[in-house]
C-alpha cells in the first residue's frame, strides 16, 4: 500500500471520535433492544433448573402444540412457495397492464393486521358467516379447528417467497431462458435446468423467512383457533395460555424453544444470503 | 394483452392465472367479504361504532404508538445501517446478523420477554421505577414493543442504498470545502430519504396492526392502553361481528390513506 492510499483510507474513516461514538451507540442499541430480550427469555426459562425446563417442553399439550405448528408450516410454506415462483415468473418475465397493481396485491397481506386476517375467515366460515350454514350442514368445521389455523397462516405468509424472487428474477432477465429455448428445451426443462438453479438461493431465503413467520404467527391464528388445549393450540398460543395462567417458567421454557428455532432460522438466512451475494458478485472474489 | 419481453419465454397464461386465482381465493374474496359485511350496517350505525369513545381512544393509541415507534426506528435503524455499512469493528457481523431477530422471533415470545424486562420487577423496569418512570402497562411500553418488532425495517431498507452511494462524491464535496453537515444535507439525505421513507412506512403499517408483542406489555385497560386489534378481539369474544368488522374496515381505510400519503411524499422527493 502506498502512502497516498493510506491517506485516502484515513480520510475515509472520518472523524475518529464521531466514529467511536457511533459504534458505541450502535452497540448500546443492539444490547438494549436485541440482546437483553434474548437473555431474559433464557434466564426466566432456566430459573428453576433444567428439569422443569425439559418437563415444560415434553408435556403432552406442548408436544401437540408443536405438532400443530409443524403441520401449519408444512402446508403453508410449500403452497406459498409454488405461488411465489408463479407470481414472480409472470411479474418478472412479462410486461402487461396492471402489473404494478398485481405487485401491490401480492404485498397486501403485509399491511393487513393479523387480527383482521383471522377475522375475515371467521366472517366467511364461522357459524354466523357467509358459508357457515352450508358448512355445518355438511359437518365441516373450519373456524376453531385445524383448517382455520392453516388458512390464517397461509394468508399472513403469502408475500414472502414472491417478494424475494421478483427483484432477483427481474435482475437476471430472460437471456439464459431464451438460449435454453432456442437450443430446444421445452418449458419445464428450461425451468428446471436454467431458472431454478439461478434463483435457488433467493428461493431458500424466501422459504426461510416464510417458515419463520408461519411458525411464529400469533394474532391471525389466535382469532380462528378457539384455544382448545391439545387440539387447536400452536406453540405461540401455548406460550400465551401458560403465561396467562401465571405459569411463567413453563411459558418461558416453551418460548425459549421458539427462540432457538428463531436463531436457527437466522443462521439459515445468513447462509443463504451469503451464497446469494457470492453468486451475484463473482468478481469480488479475487 | 401481454407484451412479452422475449417471444420464446413460455408460461404467461399459466402463471398469471394461477397467481390471480390463488390471490383471489386466499386474500381478495375474504377481504371483500369483510367490506360486504359492513354494508349490512347503515351509515349511522357504522359511524356510531367507529366514533365510540373507546374506539377513538384505541385509534389514537394504535396510530400514535406506531408513529412514535416508526420515528424511533427511523433513528436507530439509520444509526445501525450507517455503522454496519461504513465501519469495520469488533462484533459487526454479529450485529448485522442479529438485526433480523425481530422478524424471526415469534411475536408472542417478544411480548412476554419485553414484559418481563420492563415490568416494575424486571431487569430494566427496576431502574425505570427508581427514576419514577413506568414502562410496562403504559403507552410507552407499547411503543417500545412496537419498536422491537419493527426494528429491521428502516435498517434493512437504508443499508443497501447507503452501501451503493459512491464514497468519492462525499470526498469530492469535502475537498471542495463542504462541512460534514453540508455533505449530509446535500448528498446523503437526498439519496437516503426515499429508502428511509419506505422503511418508515413499512414499520408504521406493521406497528398499527401488530398484536402478539403488544398485548402482554399493554395491560389492556379500556380507554388507556387498549390497541385497535385488541378491540377487534374483544368484540369478537362478545359475538359482536358487526362491531369487529366496522373497526377492521376503519383500520384498513385509515392505514391505506396514510400509506398513500407517504407514497405521494416519496414520489415528490424522487422527482425533483
Coordinates of C-alpha atoms in Angstrom, one line a residue:
Chain A
X1 CA 0.0 0.0 0.0
X2 CA 1.4 3.4 -0.9
X3 CA 1.3 6.4 1.5
X4 CA -1.3 8.1 -0.8
X5 CA -3.8 5.3 -0.4
X6 CA -3.2 5.3 3.3
X7 CA -4.1 9.0 3.5
X8 CA -7.3 8.3 1.5
X9 CA -8.1 5.4 3.8
X10 CA -7.6 7.6 6.8
X11 CA -9.8 10.3 5.3
X12 CA -12.5 7.7 4.6
X13 CA -12.7 6.7 8.2
X14 CA -13.7 10.2 9.1
X15 CA -13.5 11.9 12.5
X16 CA -12.3 9.1 14.9
X17 CA -14.3 10.5 17.8
X18 CA -17.6 10.6 15.9
X19 CA -16.8 7.1 14.6
X20 CA -16.2 5.7 18.1
X21 CA -19.3 7.4 19.5
X22 CA -21.5 6.0 16.7
X23 CA -20.1 2.5 17.1
X24 CA -20.7 2.6 20.8
X25 CA -24.3 3.9 20.3
X26 CA -24.9 1.0 17.8
X27 CA -23.6 -1.5 20.4
X28 CA -25.8 0.0 23.1
X29 CA -28.9 -0.1 20.9
X30 CA -28.0 -3.7 20.0
X31 CA -27.5 -4.8 23.6
X32 CA -30.6 -3.0 24.9
X33 CA -33.1 -3.8 22.2
X34 CA -32.0 -7.2 20.9
X35 CA -29.6 -8.9 23.3
X36 CA -31.5 -8.2 26.6
X37 CA -34.8 -9.8 25.5
X38 CA -32.9 -12.9 24.4
X39 CA -31.2 -13.1 27.7
X40 CA -34.4 -12.6 29.7
X41 CA -36.2 -15.5 27.8
X42 CA -33.4 -17.9 28.6
X43 CA -32.8 -16.8 32.2
X44 CA -36.6 -17.0 33.1
X45 CA -36.9 -20.4 31.5
X46 CA -34.0 -21.8 33.5
X47 CA -34.9 -20.2 36.8
X48 CA -36.0 -23.5 38.3
X49 CA -33.3 -25.6 36.7
X50 CA -33.0 -27.7 33.7
X51 CA -35.6 -30.3 34.9
X52 CA -38.6 -28.0 34.9
X53 CA -37.4 -26.6 31.6
X54 CA -37.4 -30.0 29.9
X55 CA -40.7 -31.0 31.6
X56 CA -42.5 -28.0 30.2
X57 CA -41.4 -28.8 26.7
X58 CA -42.1 -32.5 26.9
X59 CA -45.6 -32.0 28.4
X60 CA -48.3 -33.6 26.2
X61 CA -50.1 -30.2 25.5
X62 CA -46.8 -28.6 24.5
X63 CA -46.0 -31.5 22.2
X64 CA -49.4 -31.4 20.5
X65 CA -48.9 -27.7 20.0
X66 CA -45.5 -28.3 18.4
X67 CA -47.2 -30.9 16.1
X68 CA -49.8 -28.4 15.0
X69 CA -47.2 -25.7 14.4
X70 CA -45.2 -28.1 12.3
X71 CA -48.3 -29.1 10.4
X72 CA -49.2 -25.4 9.7
X73 CA -45.7 -24.8 8.4
X74 CA -45.6 -27.9 6.3
X75 CA -48.8 -27.0 4.5
X76 CA -48.4 -23.2 4.2
X77 CA -44.7 -23.0 3.1
X78 CA -44.9 -25.3 0.1
X79 CA -48.2 -23.7 -1.1
X80 CA -46.7 -20.2 -0.8
X81 CA -43.5 -21.4 -2.4
X82 CA -45.3 -22.6 -5.6
X83 CA -47.4 -19.3 -5.6
X84 CA -44.2 -17.2 -5.1
X85 CA -42.5 -18.8 -8.1
X86 CA -45.6 -18.5 -10.3
X87 CA -46.2 -14.9 -9.3
X88 CA -42.5 -13.9 -9.7
X89 CA -42.4 -15.6 -13.1
X90 CA -45.3 -13.7 -14.6
X91 CA -44.2 -10.4 -13.0
X92 CA -40.6 -10.5 -13.9
X93 CA -40.6 -12.2 -17.4
X94 CA -43.5 -10.4 -19.0
X95 CA -44.9 -6.9 -19.5
X96 CA -48.6 -6.4 -19.0
X97 CA -51.1 -3.8 -18.0
X98 CA -51.9 -3.7 -14.3
X99 CA -48.6 -5.2 -13.3
X100 CA -47.9 -2.7 -10.5
X101 CA -51.4 -3.3 -9.2
X102 CA -50.7 -7.0 -9.1
X103 CA -47.4 -6.5 -7.2
X104 CA -49.3 -4.3 -4.7
X105 CA -51.9 -7.0 -4.2
X106 CA -49.2 -9.6 -3.6
X107 CA -47.8 -7.4 -0.9
X108 CA -51.2 -6.6 0.6
X109 CA -51.2 -9.2 3.4
X110 CA -48.1 -7.4 4.9
X111 CA -50.2 -4.3 5.6
X112 CA -53.3 -6.0 6.9
X113 CA -53.3 -6.5 10.7
X114 CA -53.0 -10.3 11.6
X115 CA -56.2 -9.9 13.7
X116 CA -58.1 -8.8 10.5
X117 CA -56.6 -11.8 8.7
X118 CA -58.2 -14.0 11.2
X119 CA -61.4 -12.0 11.3
X120 CA -62.1 -12.4 7.5
X121 CA -62.1 -16.2 7.8
X122 CA -64.4 -16.1 10.8
X123 CA -66.8 -13.9 8.7
X124 CA -66.7 -16.4 5.8
X125 CA -66.6 -19.8 7.6
X126 CA -67.7 -19.1 11.2
X127 CA -71.1 -20.2 12.5
X128 CA -72.6 -16.7 11.6
X129 CA -70.5 -16.5 8.4
X130 CA -71.5 -16.5 4.8
X131 CA -70.7 -20.2 4.4
X132 CA -71.4 -21.1 8.0
X133 CA -74.8 -22.8 7.5
X134 CA -73.7 -24.8 4.5
X135 CA -70.5 -26.0 6.3
X136 CA -72.4 -27.1 9.4
X137 CA -75.0 -28.9 7.2
X138 CA -72.1 -30.9 5.7
X139 CA -70.4 -31.3 9.1
X140 CA -67.3 -29.4 8.1
X141 CA -65.6 -27.3 10.7
X142 CA -63.0 -24.7 9.5
X143 CA -63.0 -22.0 12.2
X144 CA -62.0 -23.1 15.7
X145 CA -60.4 -26.1 14.0
X146 CA -57.1 -27.0 12.2
X147 CA -58.2 -25.9 8.7
X148 CA -58.8 -22.3 10.0
X149 CA -55.4 -22.2 11.6
X150 CA -53.8 -23.3 8.3
X151 CA -55.8 -20.7 6.3
X152 CA -54.8 -17.9 8.7
X153 CA -51.1 -18.9 8.5
X154 CA -51.4 -19.1 4.7
X155 CA -52.8 -15.6 4.5
X156 CA -50.1 -13.9 6.5
X157 CA -47.2 -15.7 4.7
X158 CA -48.5 -15.1 1.1
X159 CA -45.9 -12.5 0.1
X160 CA -42.6 -13.8 1.5
X161 CA -41.3 -16.0 -1.4
X162 CA -42.7 -13.8 -4.2
X163 CA -41.1 -10.7 -2.6
X164 CA -37.7 -12.2 -2.6
X165 CA -37.9 -13.7 -6.1
X166 CA -39.4 -10.7 -8.0
X167 CA -36.3 -8.4 -7.8
X168 CA -33.9 -11.3 -8.2
X169 CA -35.6 -12.6 -11.4
X170 CA -36.0 -9.1 -12.8
X171 CA -32.3 -8.5 -12.5
X172 CA -31.5 -11.8 -14.1
X173 CA -33.6 -11.0 -17.2
X174 CA -34.5 -13.6 -19.8
X175 CA -31.4 -14.3 -21.8
X176 CA -30.4 -17.7 -20.3
X177 CA -34.0 -18.9 -20.7
X178 CA -34.1 -17.8 -24.3
X179 CA -30.9 -19.6 -25.0
X180 CA -32.3 -22.8 -23.5
X181 CA -35.5 -22.5 -25.6
X182 CA -33.5 -21.8 -28.8
X183 CA -31.4 -24.9 -28.1
X184 CA -34.6 -26.9 -28.0
X185 CA -35.5 -27.2 -24.3
X186 CA -39.2 -27.3 -23.6
X187 CA -40.8 -25.1 -20.9
X188 CA -40.3 -27.4 -18.0
X189 CA -36.7 -28.3 -19.0
X190 CA -35.9 -24.7 -19.2
X191 CA -37.4 -24.0 -15.8
X192 CA -35.7 -27.0 -14.0
X193 CA -32.2 -26.7 -15.6
X194 CA -31.9 -22.9 -16.1
X195 CA -34.2 -20.8 -14.0
X196 CA -34.3 -22.9 -10.8
X197 CA -30.5 -23.1 -10.4
X198 CA -30.3 -19.4 -10.9
X199 CA -32.9 -18.5 -8.3
X200 CA -32.0 -21.3 -5.8
X201 CA -30.6 -19.1 -3.0
X202 CA -33.2 -16.5 -3.3
X203 CA -35.8 -19.2 -3.1
X204 CA -34.2 -20.7 0.0
X205 CA -34.1 -17.2 1.5
X206 CA -37.8 -16.6 0.9
X207 CA -38.7 -20.0 2.3
X208 CA -36.7 -19.3 5.5
X209 CA -38.5 -16.0 6.1
X210 CA -41.8 -17.7 5.3
X211 CA -41.1 -20.5 7.7
X212 CA -40.2 -18.0 10.5
X213 CA -43.5 -16.2 10.1
X214 CA -45.6 -19.4 9.7
X215 CA -44.0 -20.8 12.9
X216 CA -44.5 -17.7 14.9
X217 CA -47.8 -16.3 13.7
X218 CA -49.9 -15.3 16.7
X219 CA -52.7 -12.7 16.0
X220 CA -54.3 -14.3 13.0
X221 CA -54.1 -17.8 14.4
X222 CA -55.4 -16.6 17.8
X223 CA -58.7 -15.4 16.2
X224 CA -59.5 -18.6 14.4
X225 CA -58.1 -21.1 17.0
X226 CA -60.7 -21.2 19.8
X227 CA -57.8 -22.0 22.1
X228 CA -58.7 -25.7 22.7
X229 CA -55.8 -27.2 24.6
X230 CA -54.2 -30.1 22.9
X231 CA -56.4 -29.7 19.8
X232 CA -56.1 -26.2 18.2
X233 CA -53.2 -24.7 20.1
X234 CA -50.0 -23.8 18.2
X235 CA -46.7 -23.2 20.1
X236 CA -47.1 -19.4 20.3
X237 CA -50.7 -19.8 21.6
X238 CA -49.5 -22.3 24.1
X239 CA -47.0 -19.8 25.4
X240 CA -49.8 -17.3 25.8
X241 CA -52.0 -19.7 27.8
X242 CA -49.2 -20.7 30.1
X243 CA -48.3 -17.1 30.7
X244 CA -51.8 -16.1 31.4
X245 CA -52.1 -18.9 33.9
X246 CA -49.1 -17.4 35.7
X247 CA -47.1 -20.5 34.9
X248 CA -44.2 -18.2 33.9
X249 CA -41.4 -20.8 34.0
X250 CA -43.2 -23.1 31.6
X251 CA -44.2 -20.2 29.4
X252 CA -40.6 -19.1 29.0
X253 CA -39.4 -22.7 28.5
X254 CA -41.7 -23.1 25.5
X255 CA -40.8 -19.6 24.4
X256 CA -37.1 -20.5 24.5
X257 CA -37.8 -23.5 22.3
X258 CA -39.2 -21.0 19.8
X259 CA -36.3 -18.7 20.4
X260 CA -33.8 -21.5 19.5
X261 CA -35.8 -22.1 16.3
X262 CA -35.6 -18.4 15.5
X263 CA -31.8 -18.5 15.9
X264 CA -31.6 -21.5 13.6
X265 CA -33.7 -19.5 11.1
X266 CA -31.3 -16.6 11.4
X267 CA -28.3 -18.8 10.7
X268 CA -30.0 -20.3 7.6
X269 CA -30.9 -16.9 6.4
X270 CA -27.3 -15.7 6.8
X271 CA -26.1 -18.7 5.0
X272 CA -28.5 -18.4 2.0
X273 CA -27.8 -14.6 1.9
X274 CA -24.1 -15.1 1.6
X275 CA -24.5 -17.7 -1.1
X276 CA -26.7 -15.4 -3.0
X277 CA -24.3 -12.4 -2.9
X278 CA -21.4 -14.7 -3.8
X279 CA -23.4 -15.8 -6.9
X280 CA -24.3 -12.2 -7.8
X281 CA -20.8 -10.7 -7.5
X282 CA -18.3 -13.4 -8.5
X283 CA -15.8 -10.7 -9.5
X284 CA -15.4 -9.6 -5.9
X285 CA -13.5 -12.8 -5.0
X286 CA -10.1 -12.4 -6.3
Chain B
X1 CA -52.7 -8.2 -23.6
X2 CA -49.2 -9.2 -22.7
X3 CA -46.1 -7.8 -24.3
X4 CA -43.5 -10.5 -23.8
X5 CA -40.1 -9.2 -23.1
X6 CA -38.9 -12.1 -25.2
X7 CA -41.1 -14.1 -27.7
X8 CA -39.9 -17.6 -26.7
X9 CA -40.5 -17.5 -22.9
X10 CA -43.5 -19.6 -22.1
X11 CA -45.9 -19.7 -19.2
X12 CA -47.5 -16.3 -19.1
X13 CA -51.1 -17.5 -19.0
X14 CA -50.4 -20.4 -16.6
X15 CA -48.5 -18.3 -14.0
X16 CA -50.7 -15.2 -14.2
X17 CA -53.8 -17.3 -14.0
X18 CA -52.5 -19.3 -11.0
X19 CA -51.4 -16.1 -9.3
X20 CA -54.8 -14.4 -9.7
X21 CA -56.8 -17.5 -8.7
X22 CA -54.6 -18.0 -5.6
X23 CA -54.7 -14.4 -4.5
X24 CA -58.5 -14.1 -5.1
X25 CA -59.3 -17.2 -3.1
X26 CA -57.0 -16.5 -0.2
X27 CA -56.8 -12.7 0.0
X28 CA -59.2 -10.7 -2.2
X29 CA -62.5 -12.6 -1.7
X30 CA -62.1 -12.9 2.1
X31 CA -61.2 -9.2 2.4
X32 CA -64.1 -8.4 0.1
X33 CA -66.4 -10.3 2.5
X34 CA -65.4 -8.0 5.3
X35 CA -66.4 -4.9 3.3
X36 CA -69.6 -6.7 2.2
X37 CA -70.4 -7.4 5.9
X38 CA -70.1 -3.7 6.7
X39 CA -72.7 -2.9 4.1
X40 CA -75.2 -4.6 6.4
X41 CA -74.8 -1.7 8.7
X42 CA -76.4 1.6 7.9
X43 CA -74.1 4.6 7.7
X44 CA -75.3 5.9 11.0
X45 CA -74.7 2.6 12.7
X46 CA -71.2 2.4 11.2
X47 CA -70.4 5.9 12.3
X48 CA -71.8 5.3 15.8
X49 CA -69.4 2.2 16.2
X50 CA -66.3 3.9 14.9
X51 CA -66.8 7.1 16.9
X52 CA -67.5 5.5 20.2
X53 CA -65.1 6.9 22.8
X54 CA -63.4 3.6 23.4
X55 CA -62.7 3.1 19.7
X56 CA -61.4 6.6 19.3
X57 CA -59.1 6.1 22.2
X58 CA -57.8 2.9 20.8
X59 CA -57.4 4.5 17.4
X60 CA -55.3 7.3 18.8
X61 CA -53.2 4.9 20.8
X62 CA -52.6 2.4 17.9
X63 CA -51.7 5.1 15.3
X64 CA -49.8 7.2 17.8
X65 CA -47.7 4.4 19.2
X66 CA -47.0 3.1 15.7
X67 CA -45.9 6.5 14.6
X68 CA -43.7 7.0 17.6
X69 CA -42.1 3.6 17.1
X70 CA -41.5 4.3 13.4
X71 CA -39.8 7.6 14.2
X72 CA -37.7 5.9 16.9
X73 CA -36.7 3.2 14.3
X74 CA -36.0 5.9 11.8
X75 CA -33.2 7.0 14.2
X76 CA -32.0 3.6 15.5
X77 CA -32.3 2.0 12.1
X78 CA -30.3 4.7 10.4
X79 CA -27.7 4.5 13.1
X80 CA -27.4 0.7 12.7
X81 CA -27.3 0.9 8.9
X82 CA -24.7 3.6 8.9
X83 CA -22.4 1.8 11.4
X84 CA -22.8 -1.5 9.6
X85 CA -22.0 -0.1 6.2
X86 CA -19.3 2.4 7.0
X87 CA -17.3 1.0 9.8
X88 CA -15.3 -2.1 10.5
X89 CA -15.4 -3.0 14.2
X90 CA -15.5 -6.0 16.6
X91 CA -18.9 -7.6 16.6
X92 CA -20.0 -6.1 13.3
X93 CA -21.0 -9.5 11.8
X94 CA -23.0 -10.5 14.9
X95 CA -24.9 -7.2 14.9
X96 CA -25.5 -7.5 11.2
X97 CA -27.0 -11.0 11.6
X98 CA -29.0 -10.2 14.7
X99 CA -30.7 -7.1 13.3
X100 CA -33.2 -9.5 11.7
X101 CA -34.0 -11.3 15.0
X102 CA -37.4 -9.5 15.5
X103 CA -38.6 -11.0 12.2
X104 CA -37.5 -14.5 13.1
X105 CA -38.7 -14.4 16.7
X106 CA -42.4 -15.2 17.2
X107 CA -44.2 -12.1 18.4
X108 CA -45.7 -13.8 21.5
X109 CA -42.1 -14.6 22.6
X110 CA -41.1 -11.0 22.1
X111 CA -44.2 -9.9 24.0
X112 CA -43.5 -11.9 27.2
X113 CA -39.8 -11.2 27.1
X114 CA -40.3 -7.4 26.9
X115 CA -42.9 -7.6 29.6
X116 CA -40.5 -9.5 31.9
X117 CA -37.8 -6.9 31.0
X118 CA -39.8 -3.7 31.5
X119 CA -42.2 -4.7 34.3
X120 CA -41.6 -2.9 37.6
X121 CA -39.7 -6.0 38.9
X122 CA -37.9 -6.6 35.7
X123 CA -34.2 -6.0 34.7
X124 CA -34.8 -2.6 33.1
X125 CA -38.1 -1.8 34.8
X126 CA -36.5 -1.8 38.2
X127 CA -34.2 1.1 37.2
X128 CA -37.0 2.9 35.5
X129 CA -39.2 2.7 38.6
X130 CA -36.4 4.2 40.7
X131 CA -36.4 7.1 38.3
X132 CA -40.1 7.4 38.7
X133 CA -40.8 6.0 35.1
X134 CA -43.4 3.4 34.4
X135 CA -42.8 1.5 31.2
X136 CA -44.9 -1.7 31.2
X137 CA -48.7 -1.3 31.1
X138 CA -48.3 2.2 29.7
X139 CA -48.3 3.7 26.1
X140 CA -44.5 3.9 26.5
X141 CA -44.3 0.1 26.9
X142 CA -46.5 -0.4 23.8
X143 CA -44.2 2.0 21.8
X144 CA -41.1 0.0 22.9
X145 CA -42.7 -3.3 22.0
X146 CA -43.6 -1.9 18.5
X147 CA -40.0 -0.5 18.2
X148 CA -38.6 -4.0 18.8
X149 CA -40.8 -5.9 16.3
X150 CA -40.3 -3.2 13.6
X151 CA -36.6 -2.7 14.2
X152 CA -35.3 -4.3 11.0
X153 CA -37.5 -2.3 8.6
X154 CA -35.6 1.0 8.4
X155 CA -32.1 -0.6 8.9
X156 CA -32.6 -3.1 6.1
X157 CA -34.1 -0.7 3.6
X158 CA -31.4 2.0 4.2
X159 CA -28.5 -0.3 4.4
X160 CA -28.2 -1.4 0.7
X161 CA -28.8 2.1 -0.5
X162 CA -26.1 3.5 1.7
X163 CA -23.7 0.8 0.5
X164 CA -24.3 1.9 -3.1
X165 CA -23.5 5.6 -2.6
X166 CA -20.0 6.1 -4.0
X167 CA -17.7 7.5 -1.3
X168 CA -16.0 9.6 -4.0
X169 CA -18.9 12.0 -4.1
X170 CA -18.7 12.8 -0.4
X171 CA -14.9 13.1 -0.7
X172 CA -15.2 15.4 -3.6
X173 CA -17.7 17.6 -1.6
X174 CA -15.3 17.6 1.3
X175 CA -12.4 18.6 -0.9
X176 CA -14.5 21.4 -2.3
X177 CA -14.9 22.7 1.2
X178 CA -18.3 21.3 2.3
X179 CA -18.7 20.9 6.0
X180 CA -19.8 17.5 7.3
X181 CA -23.3 18.8 7.9
X182 CA -23.5 20.2 4.4
X183 CA -22.3 16.9 3.0
X184 CA -25.1 15.2 4.9
X185 CA -27.7 17.7 3.9
X186 CA -26.9 17.9 0.2
X187 CA -25.5 14.4 -0.7
X188 CA -26.6 11.7 1.8
X189 CA -30.0 13.0 2.7
X190 CA -31.5 13.2 -0.8
X191 CA -30.1 9.7 -1.7
X192 CA -31.3 8.0 1.5
X193 CA -34.7 9.7 2.0
X194 CA -36.7 7.5 -0.4
X195 CA -35.4 4.3 1.2
X196 CA -35.8 5.8 4.6
X197 CA -39.4 6.6 3.9
X198 CA -40.1 3.1 2.6
X199 CA -38.7 1.6 5.8
X200 CA -40.7 4.1 7.8
X201 CA -43.9 3.3 6.1
X202 CA -43.4 -0.5 6.4
X203 CA -42.6 -0.1 10.1
X204 CA -45.6 2.1 10.6
X205 CA -48.0 -0.2 8.8
X206 CA -46.7 -3.2 10.7
X207 CA -46.9 -1.3 14.0
X208 CA -50.6 -0.3 13.6
X209 CA -51.7 -3.9 13.0
X210 CA -49.3 -5.6 15.5
X211 CA -51.0 -7.7 18.1
X212 CA -48.8 -10.5 19.6
X213 CA -46.0 -8.5 21.0
X214 CA -48.2 -5.7 22.4
X215 CA -51.0 -7.4 24.3
X216 CA -48.7 -8.7 27.0
X217 CA -47.0 -5.4 27.8
X218 CA -50.0 -3.2 27.2
X219 CA -52.1 -4.1 30.3
X220 CA -55.1 -3.7 28.0
X221 CA -57.0 -1.1 30.0
X222 CA -60.0 0.2 28.0
X223 CA -59.6 3.9 27.1
X224 CA -56.0 3.8 28.3
X225 CA -53.8 1.0 26.9
X226 CA -56.1 -0.9 24.6
X227 CA -55.0 -1.1 21.0
X228 CA -57.3 -1.4 18.0
X229 CA -56.5 -5.0 17.1
X230 CA -57.3 -6.0 20.7
X231 CA -60.6 -4.2 20.5
X232 CA -61.5 -6.3 17.4
X233 CA -60.7 -9.4 19.5
X234 CA -62.9 -8.1 22.4
X235 CA -65.8 -7.5 20.0
X236 CA -65.3 -11.0 18.5
X237 CA -65.4 -12.6 22.0
X238 CA -68.7 -10.8 22.6
X239 CA -70.0 -12.2 19.2
X240 CA -70.3 -8.6 18.0
X241 CA -69.3 -9.4 14.5
X242 CA -70.7 -6.2 13.0
X243 CA -68.7 -4.1 15.5
X244 CA -65.5 -6.1 14.9
X245 CA -65.9 -5.7 11.1
X246 CA -66.6 -2.0 11.3
X247 CA -63.3 -1.5 13.3
X248 CA -61.5 -3.7 10.9
X249 CA -62.7 -1.6 8.0
X250 CA -61.8 1.6 9.8
X251 CA -58.2 0.3 10.4
X252 CA -57.7 -0.7 6.8
X253 CA -59.1 2.6 5.4
X254 CA -57.0 4.8 7.8
X255 CA -53.8 2.8 7.1
X256 CA -54.5 2.9 3.4
X257 CA -54.8 6.7 3.4
X258 CA -51.7 7.2 5.5
X259 CA -49.6 4.9 3.2
X260 CA -51.0 6.7 0.2
X261 CA -49.8 10.0 1.6
X262 CA -46.3 8.6 2.4
X263 CA -46.2 7.2 -1.2
X264 CA -47.1 10.6 -2.6
X265 CA -44.5 12.3 -0.5
X266 CA -41.9 9.7 -1.7
X267 CA -42.8 10.5 -5.3
X268 CA -42.3 14.2 -4.8
X269 CA -38.9 13.6 -3.3
X270 CA -37.8 11.2 -6.0
X271 CA -38.9 13.5 -8.8
X272 CA -37.4 16.9 -8.0

